[in-house]
PDB file of C-alpha atoms in Angstrom:
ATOM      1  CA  UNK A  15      55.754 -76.854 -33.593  1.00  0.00           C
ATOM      2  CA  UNK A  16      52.632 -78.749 -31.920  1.00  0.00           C
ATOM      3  CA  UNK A  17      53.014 -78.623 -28.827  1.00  0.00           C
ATOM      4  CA  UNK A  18      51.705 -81.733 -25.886  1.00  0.00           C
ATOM      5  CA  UNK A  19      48.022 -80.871 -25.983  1.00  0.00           C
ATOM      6  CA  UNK A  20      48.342 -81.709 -30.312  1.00  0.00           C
ATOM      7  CA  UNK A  21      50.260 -85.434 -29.206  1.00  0.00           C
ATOM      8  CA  UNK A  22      47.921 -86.168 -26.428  1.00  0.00           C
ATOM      9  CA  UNK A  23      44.858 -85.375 -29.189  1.00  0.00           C
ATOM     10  CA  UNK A  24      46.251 -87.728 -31.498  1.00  0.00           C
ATOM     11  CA  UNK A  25      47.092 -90.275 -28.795  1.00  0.00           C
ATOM     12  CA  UNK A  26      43.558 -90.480 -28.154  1.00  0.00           C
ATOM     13  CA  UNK A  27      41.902 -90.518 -31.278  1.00  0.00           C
ATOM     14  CA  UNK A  28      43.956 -93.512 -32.257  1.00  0.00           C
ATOM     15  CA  UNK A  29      43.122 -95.335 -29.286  1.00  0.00           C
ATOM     16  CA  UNK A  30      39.542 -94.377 -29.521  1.00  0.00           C
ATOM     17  CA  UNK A  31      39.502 -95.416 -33.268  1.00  0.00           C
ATOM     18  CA  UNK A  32      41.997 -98.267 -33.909  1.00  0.00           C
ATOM     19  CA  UNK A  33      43.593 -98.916 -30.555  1.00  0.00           C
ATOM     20  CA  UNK A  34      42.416-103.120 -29.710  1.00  0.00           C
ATOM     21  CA  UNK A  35      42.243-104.095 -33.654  1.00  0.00           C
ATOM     22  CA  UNK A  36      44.491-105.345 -36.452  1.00  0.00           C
ATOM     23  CA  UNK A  37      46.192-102.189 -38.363  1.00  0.00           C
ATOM     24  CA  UNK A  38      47.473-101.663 -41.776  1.00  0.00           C
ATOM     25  CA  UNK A  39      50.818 -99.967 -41.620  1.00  0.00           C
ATOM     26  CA  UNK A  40      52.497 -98.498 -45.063  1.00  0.00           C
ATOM     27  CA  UNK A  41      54.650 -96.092 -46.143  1.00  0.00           C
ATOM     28  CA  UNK A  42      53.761 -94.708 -49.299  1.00  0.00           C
ATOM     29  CA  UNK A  43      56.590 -91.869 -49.320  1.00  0.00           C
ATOM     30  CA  UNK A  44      58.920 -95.581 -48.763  1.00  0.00           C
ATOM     31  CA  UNK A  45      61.174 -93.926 -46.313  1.00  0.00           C
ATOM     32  CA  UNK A  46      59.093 -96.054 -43.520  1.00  0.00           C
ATOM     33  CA  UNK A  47      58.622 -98.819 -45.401  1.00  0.00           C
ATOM     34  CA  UNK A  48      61.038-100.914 -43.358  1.00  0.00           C
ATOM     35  CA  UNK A  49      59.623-100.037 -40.786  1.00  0.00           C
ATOM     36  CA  UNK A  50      55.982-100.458 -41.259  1.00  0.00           C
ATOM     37  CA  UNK A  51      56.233-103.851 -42.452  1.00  0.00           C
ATOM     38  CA  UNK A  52      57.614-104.631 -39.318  1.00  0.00           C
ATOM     39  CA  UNK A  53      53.917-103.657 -38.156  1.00  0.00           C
ATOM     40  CA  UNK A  54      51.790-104.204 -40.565  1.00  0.00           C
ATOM     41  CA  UNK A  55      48.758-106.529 -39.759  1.00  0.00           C
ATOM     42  CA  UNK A  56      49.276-106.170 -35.956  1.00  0.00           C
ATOM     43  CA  UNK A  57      47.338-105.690 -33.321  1.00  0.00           C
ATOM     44  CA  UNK A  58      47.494-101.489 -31.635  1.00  0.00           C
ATOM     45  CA  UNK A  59      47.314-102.201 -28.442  1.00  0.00           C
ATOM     46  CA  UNK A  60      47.989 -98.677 -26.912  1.00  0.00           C
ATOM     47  CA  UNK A  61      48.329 -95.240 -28.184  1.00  0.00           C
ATOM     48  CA  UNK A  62      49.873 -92.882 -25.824  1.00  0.00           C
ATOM     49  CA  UNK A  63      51.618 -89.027 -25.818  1.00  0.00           C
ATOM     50  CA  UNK A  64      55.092 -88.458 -23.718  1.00  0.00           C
ATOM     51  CA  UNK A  65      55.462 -84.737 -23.763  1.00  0.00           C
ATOM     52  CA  UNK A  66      55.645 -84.082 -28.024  1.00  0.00           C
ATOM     53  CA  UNK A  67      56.133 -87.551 -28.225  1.00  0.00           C
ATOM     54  CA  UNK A  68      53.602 -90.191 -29.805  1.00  0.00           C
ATOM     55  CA  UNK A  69      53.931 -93.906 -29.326  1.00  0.00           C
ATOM     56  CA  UNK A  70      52.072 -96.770 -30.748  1.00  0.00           C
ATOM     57  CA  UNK A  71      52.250-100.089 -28.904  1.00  0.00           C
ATOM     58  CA  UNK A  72      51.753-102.920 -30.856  1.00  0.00           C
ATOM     59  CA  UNK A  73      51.117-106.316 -29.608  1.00  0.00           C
ATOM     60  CA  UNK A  74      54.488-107.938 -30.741  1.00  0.00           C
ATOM     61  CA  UNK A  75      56.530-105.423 -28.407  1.00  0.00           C
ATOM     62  CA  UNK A  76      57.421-103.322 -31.314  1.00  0.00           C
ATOM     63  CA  UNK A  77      56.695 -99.486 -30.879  1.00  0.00           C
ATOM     64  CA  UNK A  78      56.149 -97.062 -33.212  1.00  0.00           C
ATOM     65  CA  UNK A  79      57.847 -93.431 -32.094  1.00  0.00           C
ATOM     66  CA  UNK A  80      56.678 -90.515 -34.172  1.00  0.00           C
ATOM     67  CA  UNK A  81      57.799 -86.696 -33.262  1.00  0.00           C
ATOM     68  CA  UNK A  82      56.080 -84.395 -35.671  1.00  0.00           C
ATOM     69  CA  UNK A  83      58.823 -81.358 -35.270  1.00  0.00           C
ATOM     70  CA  UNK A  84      57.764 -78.183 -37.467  1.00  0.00           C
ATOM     71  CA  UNK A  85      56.284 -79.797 -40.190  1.00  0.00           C
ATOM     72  CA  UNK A  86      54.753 -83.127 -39.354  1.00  0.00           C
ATOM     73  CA  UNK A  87      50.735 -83.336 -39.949  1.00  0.00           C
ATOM     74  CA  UNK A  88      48.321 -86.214 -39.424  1.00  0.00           C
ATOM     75  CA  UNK A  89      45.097 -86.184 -41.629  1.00  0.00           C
ATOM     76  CA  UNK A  90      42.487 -88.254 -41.130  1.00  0.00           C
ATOM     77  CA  UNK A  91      40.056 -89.719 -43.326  1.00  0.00           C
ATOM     78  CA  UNK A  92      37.308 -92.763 -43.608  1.00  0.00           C
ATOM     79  CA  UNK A  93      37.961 -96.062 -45.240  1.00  0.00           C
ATOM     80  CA  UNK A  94      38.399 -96.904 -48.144  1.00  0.00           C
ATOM     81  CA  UNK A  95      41.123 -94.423 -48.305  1.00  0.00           C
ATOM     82  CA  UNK A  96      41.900 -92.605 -51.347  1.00  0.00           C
ATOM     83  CA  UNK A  97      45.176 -92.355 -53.299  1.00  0.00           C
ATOM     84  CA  UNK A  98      47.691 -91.022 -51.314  1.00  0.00           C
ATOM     85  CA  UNK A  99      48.389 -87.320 -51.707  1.00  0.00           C
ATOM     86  CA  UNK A 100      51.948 -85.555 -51.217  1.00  0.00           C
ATOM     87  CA  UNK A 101      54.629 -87.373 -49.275  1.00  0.00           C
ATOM     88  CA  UNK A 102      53.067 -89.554 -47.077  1.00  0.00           C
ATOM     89  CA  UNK A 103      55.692 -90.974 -44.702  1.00  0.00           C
ATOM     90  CA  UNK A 104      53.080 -93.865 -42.725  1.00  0.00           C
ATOM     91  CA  UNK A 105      49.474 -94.569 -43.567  1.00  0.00           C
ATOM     92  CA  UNK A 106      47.532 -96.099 -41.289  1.00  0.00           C
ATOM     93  CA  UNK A 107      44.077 -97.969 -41.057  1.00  0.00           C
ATOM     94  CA  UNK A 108      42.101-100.061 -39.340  1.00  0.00           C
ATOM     95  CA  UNK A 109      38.199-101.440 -38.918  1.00  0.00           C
ATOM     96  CA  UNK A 110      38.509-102.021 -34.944  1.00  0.00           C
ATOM     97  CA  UNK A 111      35.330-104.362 -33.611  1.00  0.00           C
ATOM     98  CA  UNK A 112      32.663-101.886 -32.994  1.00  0.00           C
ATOM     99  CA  UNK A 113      33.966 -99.005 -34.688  1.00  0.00           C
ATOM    100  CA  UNK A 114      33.848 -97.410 -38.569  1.00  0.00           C
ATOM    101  CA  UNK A 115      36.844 -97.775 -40.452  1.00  0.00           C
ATOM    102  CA  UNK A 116      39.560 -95.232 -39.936  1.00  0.00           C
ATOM    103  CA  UNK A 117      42.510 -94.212 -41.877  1.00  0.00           C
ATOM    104  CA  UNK A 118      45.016 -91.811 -40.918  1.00  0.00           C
ATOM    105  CA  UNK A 119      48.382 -90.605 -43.184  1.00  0.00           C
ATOM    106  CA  UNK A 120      51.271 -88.509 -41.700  1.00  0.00           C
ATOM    107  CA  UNK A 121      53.234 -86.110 -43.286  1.00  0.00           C
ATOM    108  CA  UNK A 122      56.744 -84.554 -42.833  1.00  0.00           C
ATOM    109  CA  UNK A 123      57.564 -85.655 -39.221  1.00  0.00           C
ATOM    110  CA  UNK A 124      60.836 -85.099 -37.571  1.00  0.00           C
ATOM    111  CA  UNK A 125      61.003 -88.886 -36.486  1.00  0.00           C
ATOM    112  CA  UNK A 126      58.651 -92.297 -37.951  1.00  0.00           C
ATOM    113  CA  UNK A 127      60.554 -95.018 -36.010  1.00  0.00           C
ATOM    114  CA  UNK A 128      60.460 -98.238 -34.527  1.00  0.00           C
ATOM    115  CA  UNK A 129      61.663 -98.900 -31.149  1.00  0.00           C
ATOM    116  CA  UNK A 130      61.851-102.041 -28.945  1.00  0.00           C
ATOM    117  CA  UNK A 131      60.586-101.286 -25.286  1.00  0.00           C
ATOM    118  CA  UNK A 132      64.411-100.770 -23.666  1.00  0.00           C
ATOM    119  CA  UNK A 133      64.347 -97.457 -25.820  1.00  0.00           C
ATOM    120  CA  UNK A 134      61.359 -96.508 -25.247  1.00  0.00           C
ATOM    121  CA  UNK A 135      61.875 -96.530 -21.759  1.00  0.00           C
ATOM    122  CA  UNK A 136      65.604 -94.752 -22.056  1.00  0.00           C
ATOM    123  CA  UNK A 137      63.579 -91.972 -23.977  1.00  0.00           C
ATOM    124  CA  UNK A 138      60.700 -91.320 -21.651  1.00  0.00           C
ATOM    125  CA  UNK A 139      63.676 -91.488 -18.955  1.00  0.00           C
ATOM    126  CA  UNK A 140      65.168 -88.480 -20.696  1.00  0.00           C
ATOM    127  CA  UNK A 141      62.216 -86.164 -20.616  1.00  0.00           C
ATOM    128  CA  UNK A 142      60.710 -84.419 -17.741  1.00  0.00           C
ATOM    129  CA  UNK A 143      56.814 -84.723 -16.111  1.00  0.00           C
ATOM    130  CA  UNK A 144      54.400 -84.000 -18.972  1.00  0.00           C
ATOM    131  CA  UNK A 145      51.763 -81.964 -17.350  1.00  0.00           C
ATOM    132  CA  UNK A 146      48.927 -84.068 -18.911  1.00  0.00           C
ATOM    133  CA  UNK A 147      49.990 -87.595 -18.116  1.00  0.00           C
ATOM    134  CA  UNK A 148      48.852 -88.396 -15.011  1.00  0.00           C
ATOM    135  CA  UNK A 149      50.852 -88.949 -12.336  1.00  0.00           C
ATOM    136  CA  UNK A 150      53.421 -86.598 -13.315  1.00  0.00           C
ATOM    137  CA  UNK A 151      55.463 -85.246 -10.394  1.00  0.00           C
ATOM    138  CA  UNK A 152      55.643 -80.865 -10.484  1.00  0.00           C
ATOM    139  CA  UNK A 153      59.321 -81.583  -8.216  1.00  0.00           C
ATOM    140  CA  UNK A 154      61.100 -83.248 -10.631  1.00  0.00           C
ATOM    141  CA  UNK A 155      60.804 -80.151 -12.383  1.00  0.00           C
ATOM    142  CA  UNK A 156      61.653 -77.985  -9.578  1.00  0.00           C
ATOM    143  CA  UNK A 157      64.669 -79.514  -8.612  1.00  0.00           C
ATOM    144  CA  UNK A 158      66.365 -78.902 -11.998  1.00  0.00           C
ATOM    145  CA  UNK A 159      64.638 -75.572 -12.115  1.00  0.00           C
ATOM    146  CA  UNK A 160      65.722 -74.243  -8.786  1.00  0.00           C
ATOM    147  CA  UNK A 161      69.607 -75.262  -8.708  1.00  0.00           C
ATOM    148  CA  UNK A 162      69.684 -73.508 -12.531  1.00  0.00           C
ATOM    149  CA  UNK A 163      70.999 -70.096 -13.328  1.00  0.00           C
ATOM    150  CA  UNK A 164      69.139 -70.415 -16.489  1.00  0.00           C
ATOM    151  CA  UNK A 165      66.634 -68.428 -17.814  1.00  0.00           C
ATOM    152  CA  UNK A 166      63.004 -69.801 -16.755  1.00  0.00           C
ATOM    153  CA  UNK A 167      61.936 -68.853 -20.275  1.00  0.00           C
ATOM    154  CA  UNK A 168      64.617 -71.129 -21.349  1.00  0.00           C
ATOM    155  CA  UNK A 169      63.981 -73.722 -18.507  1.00  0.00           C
ATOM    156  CA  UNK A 170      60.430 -74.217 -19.392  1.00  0.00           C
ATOM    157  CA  UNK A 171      61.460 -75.410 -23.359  1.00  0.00           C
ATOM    158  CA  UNK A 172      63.733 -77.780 -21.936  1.00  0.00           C
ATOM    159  CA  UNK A 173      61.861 -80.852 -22.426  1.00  0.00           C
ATOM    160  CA  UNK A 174      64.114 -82.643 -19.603  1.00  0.00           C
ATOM    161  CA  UNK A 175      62.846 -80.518 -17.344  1.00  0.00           C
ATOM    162  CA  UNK A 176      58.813 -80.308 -18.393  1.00  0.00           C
ATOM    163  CA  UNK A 177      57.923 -82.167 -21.421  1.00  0.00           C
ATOM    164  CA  UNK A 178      54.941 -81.020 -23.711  1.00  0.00           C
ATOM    165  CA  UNK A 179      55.406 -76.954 -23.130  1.00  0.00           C
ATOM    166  CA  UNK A 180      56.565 -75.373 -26.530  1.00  0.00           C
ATOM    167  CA  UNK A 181      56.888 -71.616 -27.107  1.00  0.00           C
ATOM    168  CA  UNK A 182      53.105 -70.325 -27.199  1.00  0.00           C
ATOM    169  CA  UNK A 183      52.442 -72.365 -23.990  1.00  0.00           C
ATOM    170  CA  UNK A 184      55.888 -71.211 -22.386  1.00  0.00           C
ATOM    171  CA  UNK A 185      55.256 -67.222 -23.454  1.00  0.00           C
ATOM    172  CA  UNK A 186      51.562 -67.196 -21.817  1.00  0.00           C
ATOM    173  CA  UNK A 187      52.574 -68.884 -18.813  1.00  0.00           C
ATOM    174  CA  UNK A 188      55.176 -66.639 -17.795  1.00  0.00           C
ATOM    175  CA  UNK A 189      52.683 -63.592 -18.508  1.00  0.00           C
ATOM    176  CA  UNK A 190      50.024 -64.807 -16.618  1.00  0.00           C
ATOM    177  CA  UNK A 191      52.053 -65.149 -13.692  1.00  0.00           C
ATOM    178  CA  UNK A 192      54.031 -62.234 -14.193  1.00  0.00           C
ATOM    179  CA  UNK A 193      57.258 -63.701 -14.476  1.00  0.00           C
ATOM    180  CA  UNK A 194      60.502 -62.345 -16.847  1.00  0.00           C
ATOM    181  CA  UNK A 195      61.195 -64.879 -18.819  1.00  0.00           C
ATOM    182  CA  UNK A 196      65.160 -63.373 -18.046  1.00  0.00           C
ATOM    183  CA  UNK A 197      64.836 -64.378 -14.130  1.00  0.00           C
ATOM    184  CA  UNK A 198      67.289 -67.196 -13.429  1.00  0.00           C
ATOM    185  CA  UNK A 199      65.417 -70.570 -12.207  1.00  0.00           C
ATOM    186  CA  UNK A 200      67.611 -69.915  -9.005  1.00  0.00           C
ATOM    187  CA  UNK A 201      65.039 -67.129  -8.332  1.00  0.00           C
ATOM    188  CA  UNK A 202      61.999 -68.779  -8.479  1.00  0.00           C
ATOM    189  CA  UNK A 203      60.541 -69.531  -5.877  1.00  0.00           C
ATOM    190  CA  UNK A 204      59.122 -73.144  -4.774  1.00  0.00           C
ATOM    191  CA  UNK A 205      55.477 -71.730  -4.426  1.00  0.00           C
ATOM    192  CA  UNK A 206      55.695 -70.078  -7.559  1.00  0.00           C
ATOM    193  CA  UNK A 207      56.896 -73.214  -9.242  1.00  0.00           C
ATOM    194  CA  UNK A 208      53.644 -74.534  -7.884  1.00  0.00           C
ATOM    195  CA  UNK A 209      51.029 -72.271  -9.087  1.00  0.00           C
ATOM    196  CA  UNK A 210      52.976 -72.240 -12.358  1.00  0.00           C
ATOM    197  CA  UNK A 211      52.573 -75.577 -12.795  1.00  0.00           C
ATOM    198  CA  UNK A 212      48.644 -75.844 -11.618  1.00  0.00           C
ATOM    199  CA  UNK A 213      47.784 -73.491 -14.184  1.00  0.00           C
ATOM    200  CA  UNK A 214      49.856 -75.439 -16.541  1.00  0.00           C
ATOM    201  CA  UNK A 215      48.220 -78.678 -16.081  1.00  0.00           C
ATOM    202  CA  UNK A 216      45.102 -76.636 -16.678  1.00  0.00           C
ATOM    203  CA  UNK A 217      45.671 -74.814 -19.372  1.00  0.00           C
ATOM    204  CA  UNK A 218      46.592 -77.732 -20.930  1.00  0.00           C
ATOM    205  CA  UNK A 219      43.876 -80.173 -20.305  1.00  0.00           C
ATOM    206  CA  UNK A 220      41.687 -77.489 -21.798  1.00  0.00           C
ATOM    207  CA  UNK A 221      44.048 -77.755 -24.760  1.00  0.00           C
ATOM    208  CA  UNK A 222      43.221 -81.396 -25.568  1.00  0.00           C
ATOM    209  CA  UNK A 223      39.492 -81.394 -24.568  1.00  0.00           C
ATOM    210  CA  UNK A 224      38.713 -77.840 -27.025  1.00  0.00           C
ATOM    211  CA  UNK A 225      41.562 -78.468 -29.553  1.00  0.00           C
ATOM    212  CA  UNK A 226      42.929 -75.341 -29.264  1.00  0.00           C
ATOM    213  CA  UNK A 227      44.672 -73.132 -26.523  1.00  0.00           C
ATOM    214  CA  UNK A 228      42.869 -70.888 -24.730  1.00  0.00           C
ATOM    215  CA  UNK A 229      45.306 -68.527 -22.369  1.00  0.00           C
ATOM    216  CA  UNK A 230      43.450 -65.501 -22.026  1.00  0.00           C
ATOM    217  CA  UNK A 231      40.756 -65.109 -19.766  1.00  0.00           C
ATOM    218  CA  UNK A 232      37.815 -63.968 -20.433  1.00  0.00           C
ATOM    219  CA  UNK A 233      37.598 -60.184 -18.799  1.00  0.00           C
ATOM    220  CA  UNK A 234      40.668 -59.761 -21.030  1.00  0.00           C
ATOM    221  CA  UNK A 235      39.517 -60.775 -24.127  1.00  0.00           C
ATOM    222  CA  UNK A 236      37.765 -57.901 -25.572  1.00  0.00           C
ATOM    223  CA  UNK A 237      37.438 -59.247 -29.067  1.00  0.00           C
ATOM    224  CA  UNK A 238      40.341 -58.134 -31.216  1.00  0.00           C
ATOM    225  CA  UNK A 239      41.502 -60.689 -33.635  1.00  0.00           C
ATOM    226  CA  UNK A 240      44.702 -62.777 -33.205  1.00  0.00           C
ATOM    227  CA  UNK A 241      47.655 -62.441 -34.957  1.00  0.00           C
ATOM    228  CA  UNK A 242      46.303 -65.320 -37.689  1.00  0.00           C
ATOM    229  CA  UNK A 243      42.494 -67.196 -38.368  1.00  0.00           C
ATOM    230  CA  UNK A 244      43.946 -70.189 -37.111  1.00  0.00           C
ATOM    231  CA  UNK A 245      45.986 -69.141 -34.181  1.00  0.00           C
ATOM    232  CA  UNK A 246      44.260 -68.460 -30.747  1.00  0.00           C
ATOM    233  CA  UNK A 247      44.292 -64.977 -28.935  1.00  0.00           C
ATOM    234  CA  UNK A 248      47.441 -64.667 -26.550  1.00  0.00           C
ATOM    235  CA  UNK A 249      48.735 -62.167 -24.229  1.00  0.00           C
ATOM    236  CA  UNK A 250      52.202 -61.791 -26.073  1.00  0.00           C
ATOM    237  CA  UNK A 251      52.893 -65.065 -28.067  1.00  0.00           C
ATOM    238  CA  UNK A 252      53.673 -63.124 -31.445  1.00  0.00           C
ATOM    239  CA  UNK A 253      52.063 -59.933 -30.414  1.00  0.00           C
ATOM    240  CA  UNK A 254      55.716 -57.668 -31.035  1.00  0.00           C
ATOM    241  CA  UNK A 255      54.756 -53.790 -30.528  1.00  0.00           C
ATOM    242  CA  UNK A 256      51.109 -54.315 -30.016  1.00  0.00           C
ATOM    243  CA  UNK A 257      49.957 -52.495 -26.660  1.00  0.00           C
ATOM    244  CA  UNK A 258      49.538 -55.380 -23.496  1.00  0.00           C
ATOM    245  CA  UNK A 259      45.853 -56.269 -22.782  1.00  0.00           C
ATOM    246  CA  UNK A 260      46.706 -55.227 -19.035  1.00  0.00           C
ATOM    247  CA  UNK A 261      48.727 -52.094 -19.267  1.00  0.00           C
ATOM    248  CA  UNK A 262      48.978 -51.104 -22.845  1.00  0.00           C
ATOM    249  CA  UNK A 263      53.094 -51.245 -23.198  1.00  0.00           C
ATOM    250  CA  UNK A 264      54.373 -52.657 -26.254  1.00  0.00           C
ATOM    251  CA  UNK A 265      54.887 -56.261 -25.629  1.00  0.00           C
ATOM    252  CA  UNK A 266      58.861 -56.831 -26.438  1.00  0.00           C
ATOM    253  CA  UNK A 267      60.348 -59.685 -28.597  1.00  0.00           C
ATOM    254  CA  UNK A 268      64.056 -61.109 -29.087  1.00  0.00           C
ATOM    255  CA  UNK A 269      65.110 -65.033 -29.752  1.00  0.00           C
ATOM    256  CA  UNK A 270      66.303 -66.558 -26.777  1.00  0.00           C
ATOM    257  CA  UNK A 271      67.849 -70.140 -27.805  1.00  0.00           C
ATOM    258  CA  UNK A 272      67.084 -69.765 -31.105  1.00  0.00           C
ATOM    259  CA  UNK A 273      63.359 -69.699 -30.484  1.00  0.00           C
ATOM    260  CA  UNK A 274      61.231 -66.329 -30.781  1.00  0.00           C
ATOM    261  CA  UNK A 275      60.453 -64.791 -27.438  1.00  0.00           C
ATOM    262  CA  UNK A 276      57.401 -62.304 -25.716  1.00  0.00           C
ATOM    263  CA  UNK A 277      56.726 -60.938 -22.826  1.00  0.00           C
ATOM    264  CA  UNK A 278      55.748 -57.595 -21.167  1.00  0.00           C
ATOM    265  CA  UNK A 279      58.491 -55.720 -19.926  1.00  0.00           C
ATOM    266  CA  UNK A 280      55.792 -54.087 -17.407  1.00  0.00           C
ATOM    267  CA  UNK A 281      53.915 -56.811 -16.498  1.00  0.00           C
ATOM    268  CA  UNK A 282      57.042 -59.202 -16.299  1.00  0.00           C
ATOM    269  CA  UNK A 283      59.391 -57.071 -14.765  1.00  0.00           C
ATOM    270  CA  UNK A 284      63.075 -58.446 -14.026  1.00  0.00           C
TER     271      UNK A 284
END
């Protein structure tokens, strides 16, 4: 699943390249087609990422809500736009003042909604500080962190409690601070909270400015190739029986909350 670097990507690129212009809104696929002539021939006035969430703000107070889940793609492409290919839930284009025409389609999301502003605001009220909007306040975190008996590794998916982390982001964090991703939130300390959450925000923004995540640092990355051409090397994210870059023990797997887990039972003892 993409996790908030991917939303706060997109968020950009569609403000950079039809945010301030009219937009045509379709829905080729038709299961958006209600929705998108609600839109069509407005004017985008914002695009903007809530943890995995993307929102388009459109000048009549309408809001588009899109959630890619597991499968959802956008692919971009320059105007005039071709046929579209597979099932293409919203298409959208738009010839901004200033700027070349841009089309974008979106494929197999988990949500392609409209919203009026009251739910918009009850959903970002549901989810927790994204660490790459700014603003966002590392205690709100902590105090649902620290009065849990939770698992951290669970904790840190929550996306009440930090909105944006998903499982790559969640595994690497908790190895590069040496944390069991078993220790109740209870035991976490406040200070660890806080360096956990500065190298968060950091990983992060390097996330959205490279395009990719980048979590291991450079005296331990000695080369080897990831587990897959497009994935980027990790310390454990899906790296079950391989020796750890620090200490060479097998890093351990099991699904915690239905979601695949890693960690190094040396390095993250607990």
């Amino acid at each position: 699943m993409p996790e908030g670097h991917t939303l706060h990507r997109l968020a950009r690129l569609h403000q950079r390249r039809l945010a301030g212009g009219v937009v045509r809104v379709s829905s080729p696929q038709g299961k958006f087609a209600a929705g998108a002539a609600r839109v069509d021939g407005q004017v985008l006035t914002k695009s903007e990422a809530w943890g995995k969430h993307l929102l388009h703000h459109y000048d009549s107070g309408l809001v588009v809500h899109v959630h890619l889940g597991l499968y959802g793609t956008f692919t971009e492409s320059a105007l005039p736009m071709g046929e579209p290919v597979g099932q293409v839930r919203m298409r959208l284009s738009g010839e901004p003042d200033g700027q070349p025409g841009f089309g974008t389609d979106l494929r197999g999301p988990a949500a392609c909604e409209i919203l009026l502003p009251p739910e918009v605001t009850a959903l970002t009220d549901r989810l927790g500080p994204d660490p790459l909007r700014r603003g966002a306040d590392p205690d709100r975190a902590w105090q649902r962190i620290h009065r849990s008996r939770r698992p951290i590794g669970a904790l840190l998916m929550d996306q009440q409690v930090v909105a944006g982390v998903g499982n790559v982001y969640r595994a690497e964090l908790l190895f590069r601070h040496g944390i069991s991703p078993h220790r109740p939130g209870t035991e976490l300390s406040a200070g660890e909270w806080a360096d956990m959450w500065s190298d968060l925000v950091a990983l992060m923004r390097v996330g959205v400015r490279v395009g990719k995540m980048v979590v291991v640092r450079p005296e331990h990355d000695h080369g080897e190739p990831s587990y897959a051409p497009d994935r980027p090397r990790t310390y454990v994210y899906r790296r079950q029986g391989a020796p750890c870059r620090l200490c060479e023990t097998p890093i351990a797997h099991q699904v915690m909350q239905a979601r695949n887990l890693f960690w190094c039972p040396t390095c993250q003892p607990g």
